[in-house]
């Protein structure tokens, strides 16, 4: 701990040394990486865990009798327990490994939908969802003749909770909303969303893709029925993610993808499926991904999510003030409860042009609709420029961003 934290203030320069990519130059300029909402960089602790796995441990898991297979199975199952403890889930079997947030949402919509959704039922999502939390429900509604209901937002990018309450009815079968908006940074009142749904015995899925890197999530305190996220946004590897589900739901839900690993017995007439979590984990999983995810969680916990939260709050305030001072710049997403994500547009300039000029200065931001086209339609814009900040970013980088934007505006106007 002492090596990373100085008097409970983060030693950012020390932390940055853990991320080899951050000392690179891009386009001849020191990399300023502000695209963490798309994917975060990996500390050497995660890279080493994966490298070590391939150098010393590689074997397939669960059914091997040989030593390497046994050791790898233990490491993989320990990774599941690391995730369980990090999220304060009640049981390890409630943690299902998937290939990422998108896969988790497809698994849930397919499996839950198959069992519980019928014609005329309603599914509630919100206007700020990522396409990955819209499309699986949209397809389900088309297939089953169900209806997709959408919680509207206000101009700050906050959910209209009164409208949400009105949407909840005895036709509602599930509510699926994001914890933190990837485009706006809004932190949604998920505890209240869950409590209101539970009053009517409606289960709730929370898409935590953008929450896990920034805030502490306690699933038992939240009482979420389902929660999902991907490892790559929380400083872990790509291609691995989690679907959490309360045991009582997962036990009742049918398997989604099937094959090796998901069964107890198979005959040509009938298959008996395995208990949780294996019922939902078909085929050889992303073993190094699970191990890498556990290393990422350990890393984040070593720094401490409270320290991370306090520092990112400072960064957000600093960046908001700096960017707001630029003439013609408008921030999209000004919710009271906000994570360190700033989306903005600049009068009469396309976001892509700004992004391209920033890239020439070594500054990586994301431009476009951020997989939230309905949100862009709400604000009547083609896209935004998004700077998403994490604990390894600095105020100096925000200054570079602000100067870079000014330069781009001069060139384009
Ligand atoms: N949900 C949210 C809120 C996201 O931000 C993202 C990715 O940006 C996703 C879902 C999809 O995540 P992935 O592409 O890792 O499956």
Coordinates of C-alpha atoms and ligand atoms in Angstrom, one line a residue:
X1 CA 0.0 0.0 0.0
X2 CA 2.6 2.5 1.1
X3 CA 4.3 2.2 -2.2
X4 CA 1.3 3.5 -4.0
X5 CA -0.5 5.8 -1.6
X6 CA 1.1 8.9 0.0
X7 CA -0.9 10.3 3.0
X8 CA -4.1 8.9 1.4
X9 CA -3.4 10.9 -1.7
X10 CA -2.7 8.8 -4.7
X11 CA 0.9 8.9 -6.0
X12 CA -0.1 9.1 -9.6
X13 CA 3.4 9.1 -11.1
X14 CA 4.1 5.9 -9.2
X15 CA 0.8 4.4 -10.4
X16 CA 1.5 5.3 -14.0
X17 CA 4.8 3.3 -13.9
X18 CA 2.6 0.2 -13.5
X19 CA 1.1 0.8 -17.0
X20 CA 3.8 0.3 -19.6
X21 CA 1.7 1.7 -22.5
X22 CA 1.4 5.1 -20.8
X23 CA 5.0 5.9 -21.4
X24 CA 4.7 5.5 -25.2
X25 CA 4.7 8.2 -27.8
X26 CA 1.9 8.3 -30.3
X27 CA 2.3 10.4 -33.4
X28 CA 5.6 11.6 -32.0
X29 CA 3.9 13.0 -28.8
X30 CA 3.6 11.5 -25.3
X31 CA 0.4 9.4 -25.2
X32 CA -2.5 11.1 -23.4
X33 CA -5.0 8.3 -23.0
X34 CA -8.5 9.6 -22.4
X35 CA -10.5 6.7 -23.9
X36 CA -10.9 4.6 -20.8
X37 CA -14.6 4.3 -21.2
X38 CA -13.9 2.2 -24.4
X39 CA -11.2 0.2 -22.8
X40 CA -8.8 0.8 -19.9
X41 CA -5.1 0.2 -20.0
X42 CA -3.5 -2.8 -18.2
X43 CA -1.1 -2.7 -15.3
X44 CA 2.0 -4.9 -15.5
X45 CA 0.5 -6.9 -12.6
X46 CA -2.3 -8.1 -15.0
X47 CA 0.0 -8.6 -17.9
X48 CA 2.4 -10.6 -15.7
X49 CA -0.5 -12.8 -14.4
X50 CA -1.5 -13.7 -17.9
X51 CA 2.1 -14.2 -19.1
X52 CA 2.8 -16.3 -16.0
X53 CA -0.3 -18.5 -16.7
X54 CA 0.9 -19.3 -20.2
X55 CA 4.5 -19.8 -19.2
X56 CA 3.9 -22.0 -16.1
X57 CA 0.3 -23.2 -15.9
X58 CA -1.5 -23.6 -19.2
X59 CA -3.9 -26.6 -19.1
X60 CA -7.6 -27.1 -19.6
X61 CA -9.8 -26.9 -16.4
X62 CA -12.4 -28.9 -14.5
X63 CA -12.0 -32.4 -15.8
X64 CA -8.2 -33.0 -15.8
X65 CA -6.6 -35.4 -13.3
X66 CA -3.1 -34.1 -13.9
X67 CA -1.3 -31.6 -11.8
X68 CA -1.4 -28.6 -14.2
X69 CA -5.1 -29.0 -14.8
X70 CA -5.8 -29.2 -11.1
X71 CA -3.7 -26.1 -10.4
X72 CA -5.3 -24.2 -13.2
X73 CA -8.8 -25.2 -12.1
X74 CA -8.0 -23.9 -8.6
X75 CA -6.6 -20.6 -10.0
X76 CA -9.8 -20.1 -12.2
X77 CA -12.2 -21.0 -9.4
X78 CA -10.2 -18.6 -7.1
X79 CA -10.7 -15.9 -9.7
X80 CA -14.4 -16.5 -9.4
X81 CA -14.2 -16.1 -5.6
X82 CA -12.2 -12.9 -6.1
X83 CA -15.0 -11.5 -8.2
X84 CA -17.7 -12.8 -5.7
X85 CA -15.9 -11.1 -2.8
X86 CA -15.3 -7.9 -4.7
X87 CA -19.0 -7.5 -5.5
X88 CA -20.1 -9.0 -2.2
X89 CA -22.3 -11.6 -3.9
X90 CA -23.6 -14.2 -1.5
X91 CA -22.2 -17.3 -3.3
X92 CA -19.5 -18.0 -5.9
X93 CA -21.9 -20.0 -8.1
X94 CA -23.8 -16.8 -8.7
X95 CA -20.8 -15.5 -10.7
X96 CA -21.0 -16.7 -14.3
X97 CA -17.9 -16.1 -16.5
X98 CA -18.9 -14.8 -20.0
X99 CA -16.9 -13.2 -22.8
X100 CA -18.0 -9.6 -21.7
X101 CA -20.8 -7.3 -20.9
X102 CA -22.5 -7.8 -24.3
X103 CA -22.4 -11.6 -23.9
X104 CA -23.8 -11.3 -20.4
X105 CA -26.7 -9.3 -21.6
X106 CA -27.4 -11.7 -24.5
X107 CA -27.2 -14.6 -22.1
X108 CA -29.7 -13.0 -19.7
X109 CA -32.2 -11.8 -22.4
X110 CA -32.2 -15.2 -24.1
X111 CA -32.4 -17.4 -21.0
X112 CA -34.6 -15.2 -18.8
X113 CA -36.7 -14.4 -21.9
X114 CA -37.2 -18.0 -22.9
X115 CA -38.5 -18.9 -19.4
X116 CA -40.5 -15.8 -18.3
X117 CA -41.5 -13.6 -21.3
X118 CA -44.7 -14.0 -23.2
X119 CA -47.0 -11.9 -25.5
X120 CA -48.0 -8.6 -24.0
X121 CA -45.4 -8.6 -21.3
X122 CA -43.3 -5.4 -20.8
X123 CA -39.6 -4.9 -20.4
X124 CA -38.3 -1.6 -19.1
X125 CA -34.9 -0.1 -20.2
X126 CA -33.8 3.6 -20.2
X127 CA -33.1 6.2 -22.8
X128 CA -29.4 6.2 -22.0
X129 CA -28.7 2.5 -22.5
X130 CA -25.7 1.2 -24.5
X131 CA -26.9 -0.7 -27.6
X132 CA -25.8 -3.9 -25.9
X133 CA -28.5 -3.3 -23.3
X134 CA -31.2 -2.4 -26.0
X135 CA -30.8 -4.9 -28.8
X136 CA -31.0 -8.2 -26.9
X137 CA -34.3 -7.0 -25.3
X138 CA -35.6 -5.6 -28.6
X139 CA -35.1 -9.0 -30.3
X140 CA -36.7 -10.7 -27.4
X141 CA -39.7 -8.4 -27.7
X142 CA -40.0 -9.0 -31.4
X143 CA -39.8 -12.8 -30.9
X144 CA -42.3 -13.0 -28.0
X145 CA -44.7 -10.1 -28.9
X146 CA -43.6 -8.3 -25.7
X147 CA -43.2 -4.5 -25.4
X148 CA -40.1 -2.4 -24.7
X149 CA -40.8 0.5 -22.4
X150 CA -38.2 3.3 -22.1
X151 CA -37.5 5.5 -19.0
X152 CA -37.0 9.1 -20.4
X153 CA -34.3 11.5 -19.2
X154 CA -34.1 15.2 -18.6
X155 CA -31.7 17.7 -20.3
X156 CA -29.0 17.1 -17.7
X157 CA -29.1 13.4 -18.6
X158 CA -30.8 12.1 -15.5
X159 CA -33.5 9.5 -15.4
X160 CA -37.0 10.8 -14.8
X161 CA -37.8 8.7 -11.8
X162 CA -41.5 9.7 -11.7
X163 CA -41.9 8.4 -15.2
X164 CA -40.1 5.2 -14.2
X165 CA -42.5 4.7 -11.4
X166 CA -45.4 5.1 -13.8
X167 CA -44.0 2.6 -16.2
X168 CA -43.8 -0.2 -13.5
X169 CA -46.9 -2.4 -13.8
X170 CA -48.0 -5.9 -13.3
X171 CA -47.1 -6.4 -17.0
X172 CA -43.4 -5.6 -16.3
X173 CA -41.3 -8.7 -16.2
X174 CA -37.8 -7.2 -15.9
X175 CA -36.1 -3.8 -15.6
X176 CA -32.7 -3.4 -17.2
X177 CA -30.7 -0.2 -16.7
X178 CA -27.2 1.0 -16.7
X179 CA -25.4 1.9 -13.5
X180 CA -23.3 4.6 -15.1
X181 CA -23.9 6.0 -18.6
X182 CA -20.9 5.5 -20.9
X183 CA -21.8 8.6 -22.8
X184 CA -23.1 11.0 -20.1
X185 CA -21.3 9.8 -17.0
X186 CA -24.6 9.9 -15.1
X187 CA -24.6 7.7 -12.0
X188 CA -28.1 6.3 -11.9
X189 CA -29.9 5.8 -8.5
X190 CA -29.8 2.0 -8.9
X191 CA -30.7 1.3 -5.3
X192 CA -34.0 3.2 -5.7
X193 CA -34.6 1.7 -9.1
X194 CA -34.3 -1.8 -7.6
X195 CA -36.4 -1.0 -4.5
X196 CA -39.3 0.4 -6.6
X197 CA -39.3 -2.6 -8.9
X198 CA -39.1 -5.0 -6.0
X199 CA -42.2 -3.5 -4.5
X200 CA -43.9 -5.1 -7.4
X201 CA -41.8 -8.3 -7.4
X202 CA -40.0 -7.3 -10.6
X203 CA -36.4 -8.4 -11.0
X204 CA -33.7 -5.8 -12.0
X205 CA -30.6 -6.1 -14.2
X206 CA -27.9 -3.5 -13.7
X207 CA -25.4 -3.0 -16.5
X208 CA -22.2 -2.2 -14.5
X209 CA -19.8 -2.0 -17.5
X210 CA -18.9 1.6 -16.6
X211 CA -19.4 1.4 -12.8
X212 CA -16.8 -1.2 -11.8
X213 CA -13.7 0.9 -12.7
X214 CA -15.0 3.9 -10.6
X215 CA -17.1 2.8 -7.7
X216 CA -17.6 0.1 -5.0
X217 CA -20.5 -2.2 -5.9
X218 CA -22.1 -4.2 -3.1
X219 CA -24.6 -6.5 -4.7
X220 CA -26.2 -7.7 -1.5
X221 CA -26.7 -4.1 -0.3
X222 CA -28.1 -3.2 -3.7
X223 CA -30.2 -6.3 -3.8
X224 CA -29.7 -6.5 -7.6
X225 CA -31.1 -9.6 -9.2
X226 CA -28.6 -9.5 -12.1
X227 CA -25.5 -7.4 -12.6
X228 CA -22.9 -7.6 -15.4
X229 CA -19.6 -6.1 -16.5
X230 CA -16.5 -6.8 -18.6
X231 CA -12.9 -7.1 -17.4
X232 CA -11.4 -4.9 -20.0
X233 CA -12.8 -1.7 -18.6
X234 CA -11.6 -2.5 -15.2
X235 CA -7.9 -2.8 -16.2
X236 CA -8.2 -6.5 -17.0
X237 CA -8.0 -8.4 -20.3
X238 CA -10.5 -8.3 -23.2
X239 CA -12.8 -11.3 -23.9
X240 CA -13.9 -12.0 -20.4
X241 CA -16.8 -10.7 -18.3
X242 CA -19.3 -11.5 -15.6
X243 CA -23.0 -12.1 -15.3
X244 CA -24.0 -12.1 -11.7
X245 CA -27.5 -13.6 -10.9
X246 CA -29.2 -14.4 -7.7
X247 CA -29.0 -18.1 -7.2
X248 CA -32.8 -18.5 -7.2
X249 CA -33.1 -17.0 -10.7
X250 CA -30.1 -18.7 -12.2
X251 CA -31.3 -22.1 -10.9
X252 CA -34.6 -21.7 -12.7
X253 CA -33.3 -20.2 -15.9
X254 CA -32.5 -22.6 -18.8
X255 CA -29.0 -22.9 -20.3
X256 CA -28.1 -20.4 -23.0
X257 CA -25.2 -21.8 -25.0
X258 CA -24.7 -25.5 -24.5
X259 CA -22.0 -28.0 -25.0
X260 CA -19.0 -29.4 -23.1
X261 CA -18.9 -28.4 -19.5
X262 CA -22.6 -27.6 -19.1
X263 CA -23.8 -31.1 -18.4
X264 CA -24.2 -33.9 -15.8
X265 CA -25.2 -36.7 -18.2
X266 CA -26.0 -36.9 -21.9
X267 CA -27.9 -39.5 -23.8
X268 CA -29.3 -39.2 -27.3
X269 CA -32.7 -38.9 -25.7
X270 CA -32.1 -36.4 -22.9
X271 CA -29.5 -34.3 -21.2
X272 CA -29.3 -33.4 -17.5
X273 CA -27.5 -30.1 -17.1
X274 CA -24.8 -29.3 -14.5
X275 CA -25.4 -27.2 -11.4
X276 CA -24.5 -23.5 -11.2
X277 CA -22.3 -22.0 -12.4
X278 CA -21.3 -24.6 -15.0
X279 CA -24.8 -24.8 -16.5
X280 CA -24.1 -21.4 -18.2
X281 CA -20.4 -21.9 -19.1
X282 CA -20.2 -23.9 -22.3
X283 CA -16.9 -24.9 -23.8
X284 CA -13.4 -24.1 -22.8
X285 CA -13.5 -20.7 -21.2
X286 CA -11.1 -17.7 -21.4
X287 CA -9.0 -19.2 -18.6
X288 CA -6.2 -16.5 -18.7
X289 CA -9.0 -13.9 -18.9
X290 CA -10.5 -15.0 -15.6
X291 CA -7.0 -15.1 -14.0
X292 CA -6.2 -11.7 -15.5
X293 CA -9.6 -10.3 -14.2
X294 CA -8.8 -11.4 -10.7
X295 CA -5.3 -9.7 -10.9
X296 CA -7.0 -6.5 -12.1
X297 CA -9.5 -6.6 -9.1
X298 CA -6.6 -7.1 -6.7
X299 CA -4.8 -4.2 -8.3
X300 CA -7.7 -1.8 -8.0
X301 CA -8.3 -2.9 -4.4
X302 CA -4.7 -2.3 -3.5
X303 CA -5.1 1.4 -4.6
X304 CA -8.6 1.4 -3.0
X305 CA -11.8 2.4 -4.6
X306 CA -12.4 5.2 -2.1
X307 CA -9.1 6.8 -3.0
X308 CA -9.9 6.3 -6.7
X309 CA -13.3 7.9 -6.3
X310 CA -11.9 11.0 -4.4
X311 CA -9.2 11.5 -7.0
X312 CA -11.5 11.1 -10.0
X313 CA -13.9 13.5 -8.5
X314 CA -11.1 16.1 -8.4
X315 CA -10.2 15.3 -12.0
X316 CA -13.9 15.6 -13.1
X317 CA -14.2 19.0 -11.4
X318 CA -11.0 20.3 -12.9
X319 CA -11.8 19.0 -16.4
X320 CA -15.4 20.4 -16.3
X321 CA -14.1 23.9 -15.4
X322 CA -11.3 23.8 -18.0
X323 CA -13.5 22.6 -20.8
X324 CA -16.5 24.8 -20.0
X325 CA -14.2 27.8 -20.4
X326 CA -13.7 27.0 -24.1
X327 CA -15.9 29.2 -26.3
X328 CA -18.5 27.2 -28.3
X329 CA -18.0 24.0 -26.2
X330 CA -21.1 22.5 -24.7
X331 CA -21.0 19.6 -22.2
X332 CA -23.6 16.9 -22.9
X333 CA -24.4 15.2 -19.6
X334 CA -24.4 17.4 -16.5
X335 CA -26.1 15.2 -14.0
X336 CA -25.6 15.9 -10.3
X337 CA -24.3 12.4 -9.7
X338 CA -21.6 11.9 -12.3
X339 CA -18.5 9.8 -12.9
X340 CA -15.3 11.1 -14.5
X341 CA -16.7 11.0 -18.1
X342 CA -17.1 14.2 -20.1
X343 CA -18.9 14.3 -23.4
X344 CA -19.0 17.5 -25.3
X345 CA -19.8 19.1 -28.7
X346 CA -18.3 22.2 -30.3
X347 CA -20.5 24.6 -32.2
X348 CA -20.4 24.1 -36.0
X349 CA -17.6 21.4 -35.9
X350 CA -18.1 17.7 -36.4
X351 CA -16.8 15.6 -33.4
X352 CA -14.8 13.4 -35.7
X353 CA -12.7 16.4 -36.9
X354 CA -11.8 17.3 -33.4
X355 CA -10.9 13.7 -32.5
X356 CA -8.7 13.4 -35.6
X357 CA -6.8 16.6 -34.8
X358 CA -6.4 15.6 -31.1
X359 CA -5.0 12.3 -32.2
X360 CA -2.2 14.1 -34.1
X361 CA -1.2 15.6 -30.7
X362 CA -1.1 12.1 -29.1
X363 CA -4.4 12.6 -27.4
X364 CA -6.8 9.6 -27.5
X365 CA -10.5 10.5 -27.1
X366 CA -13.6 8.8 -28.5
X367 CA -15.9 10.5 -31.0
X368 CA -19.3 9.4 -32.3
X369 CA -22.5 8.0 -30.9
X370 CA -20.8 5.8 -28.3
X371 CA -23.2 3.0 -29.1
X372 CA -26.0 5.1 -27.7
X373 CA -27.8 6.4 -30.9
X374 CA -31.2 6.9 -29.1
X375 CA -29.4 9.2 -26.7
X376 CA -27.9 11.2 -29.6
X377 CA -31.4 11.4 -31.1
X378 CA -32.6 12.8 -27.7
X379 CA -30.0 15.6 -27.8
X380 CA -30.4 16.2 -31.5
X381 CA -26.7 15.7 -32.2
X382 CA -24.7 13.3 -34.5
X383 CA -22.3 12.4 -31.8
X384 CA -20.0 13.8 -29.1
X385 CA -16.3 13.9 -28.2
X386 CA -15.8 11.9 -25.0
X387 CA -12.9 12.1 -22.6
X388 CA -13.2 9.4 -20.0
X389 CA -10.8 9.7 -17.1
X390 CA -9.5 7.2 -14.6
X391 CA -7.0 7.2 -11.7
X392 CA -3.9 7.2 -13.9
X393 CA -4.9 10.4 -15.7
X394 CA -3.6 13.8 -14.5
X395 CA -4.5 17.5 -14.5
X396 CA -1.6 18.1 -16.8
X397 CA -3.3 15.7 -19.3
X398 CA -6.5 17.7 -19.0
X399 CA -4.6 20.9 -19.7
X400 CA -3.1 19.2 -22.9
X401 CA -6.7 18.2 -23.9
X402 CA -8.0 21.8 -23.4
X403 CA -5.1 23.3 -25.4
X404 CA -5.5 20.6 -28.1
X405 CA -9.2 21.5 -28.5
X406 CA -8.4 25.2 -28.8
X407 CA -5.8 24.4 -31.5
X408 CA -8.4 22.2 -33.3
X409 CA -11.0 25.0 -33.2
X410 CA -8.5 27.5 -34.6
X411 CA -7.7 25.1 -37.5
X412 CA -11.3 24.2 -38.3
X413 CA -13.0 27.6 -38.0
Ligands
LIG1 N1 -22.8 -1.4 -21.5 C1 -22.1 -0.2 -21.3 C2 -22.7 0.8 -20.4 C3 -20.9 0.0 -22.0 O1 -20.2 1.2 -21.8 C4 -20.4 -1.0 -22.8 C5 -19.1 -0.7 -23.6 O2 -18.8 0.4 -23.8 C6 -21.1 -2.2 -23.0 C7 -22.3 -2.3 -22.3 C8 -20.6 -3.2 -23.9 O3 -19.4 -3.7 -23.4 P1 -18.5 -4.8 -24.2 O4 -18.3 -4.2 -25.6 O5 -17.3 -4.9 -23.5 O6 -19.3 -6.0 -24.3

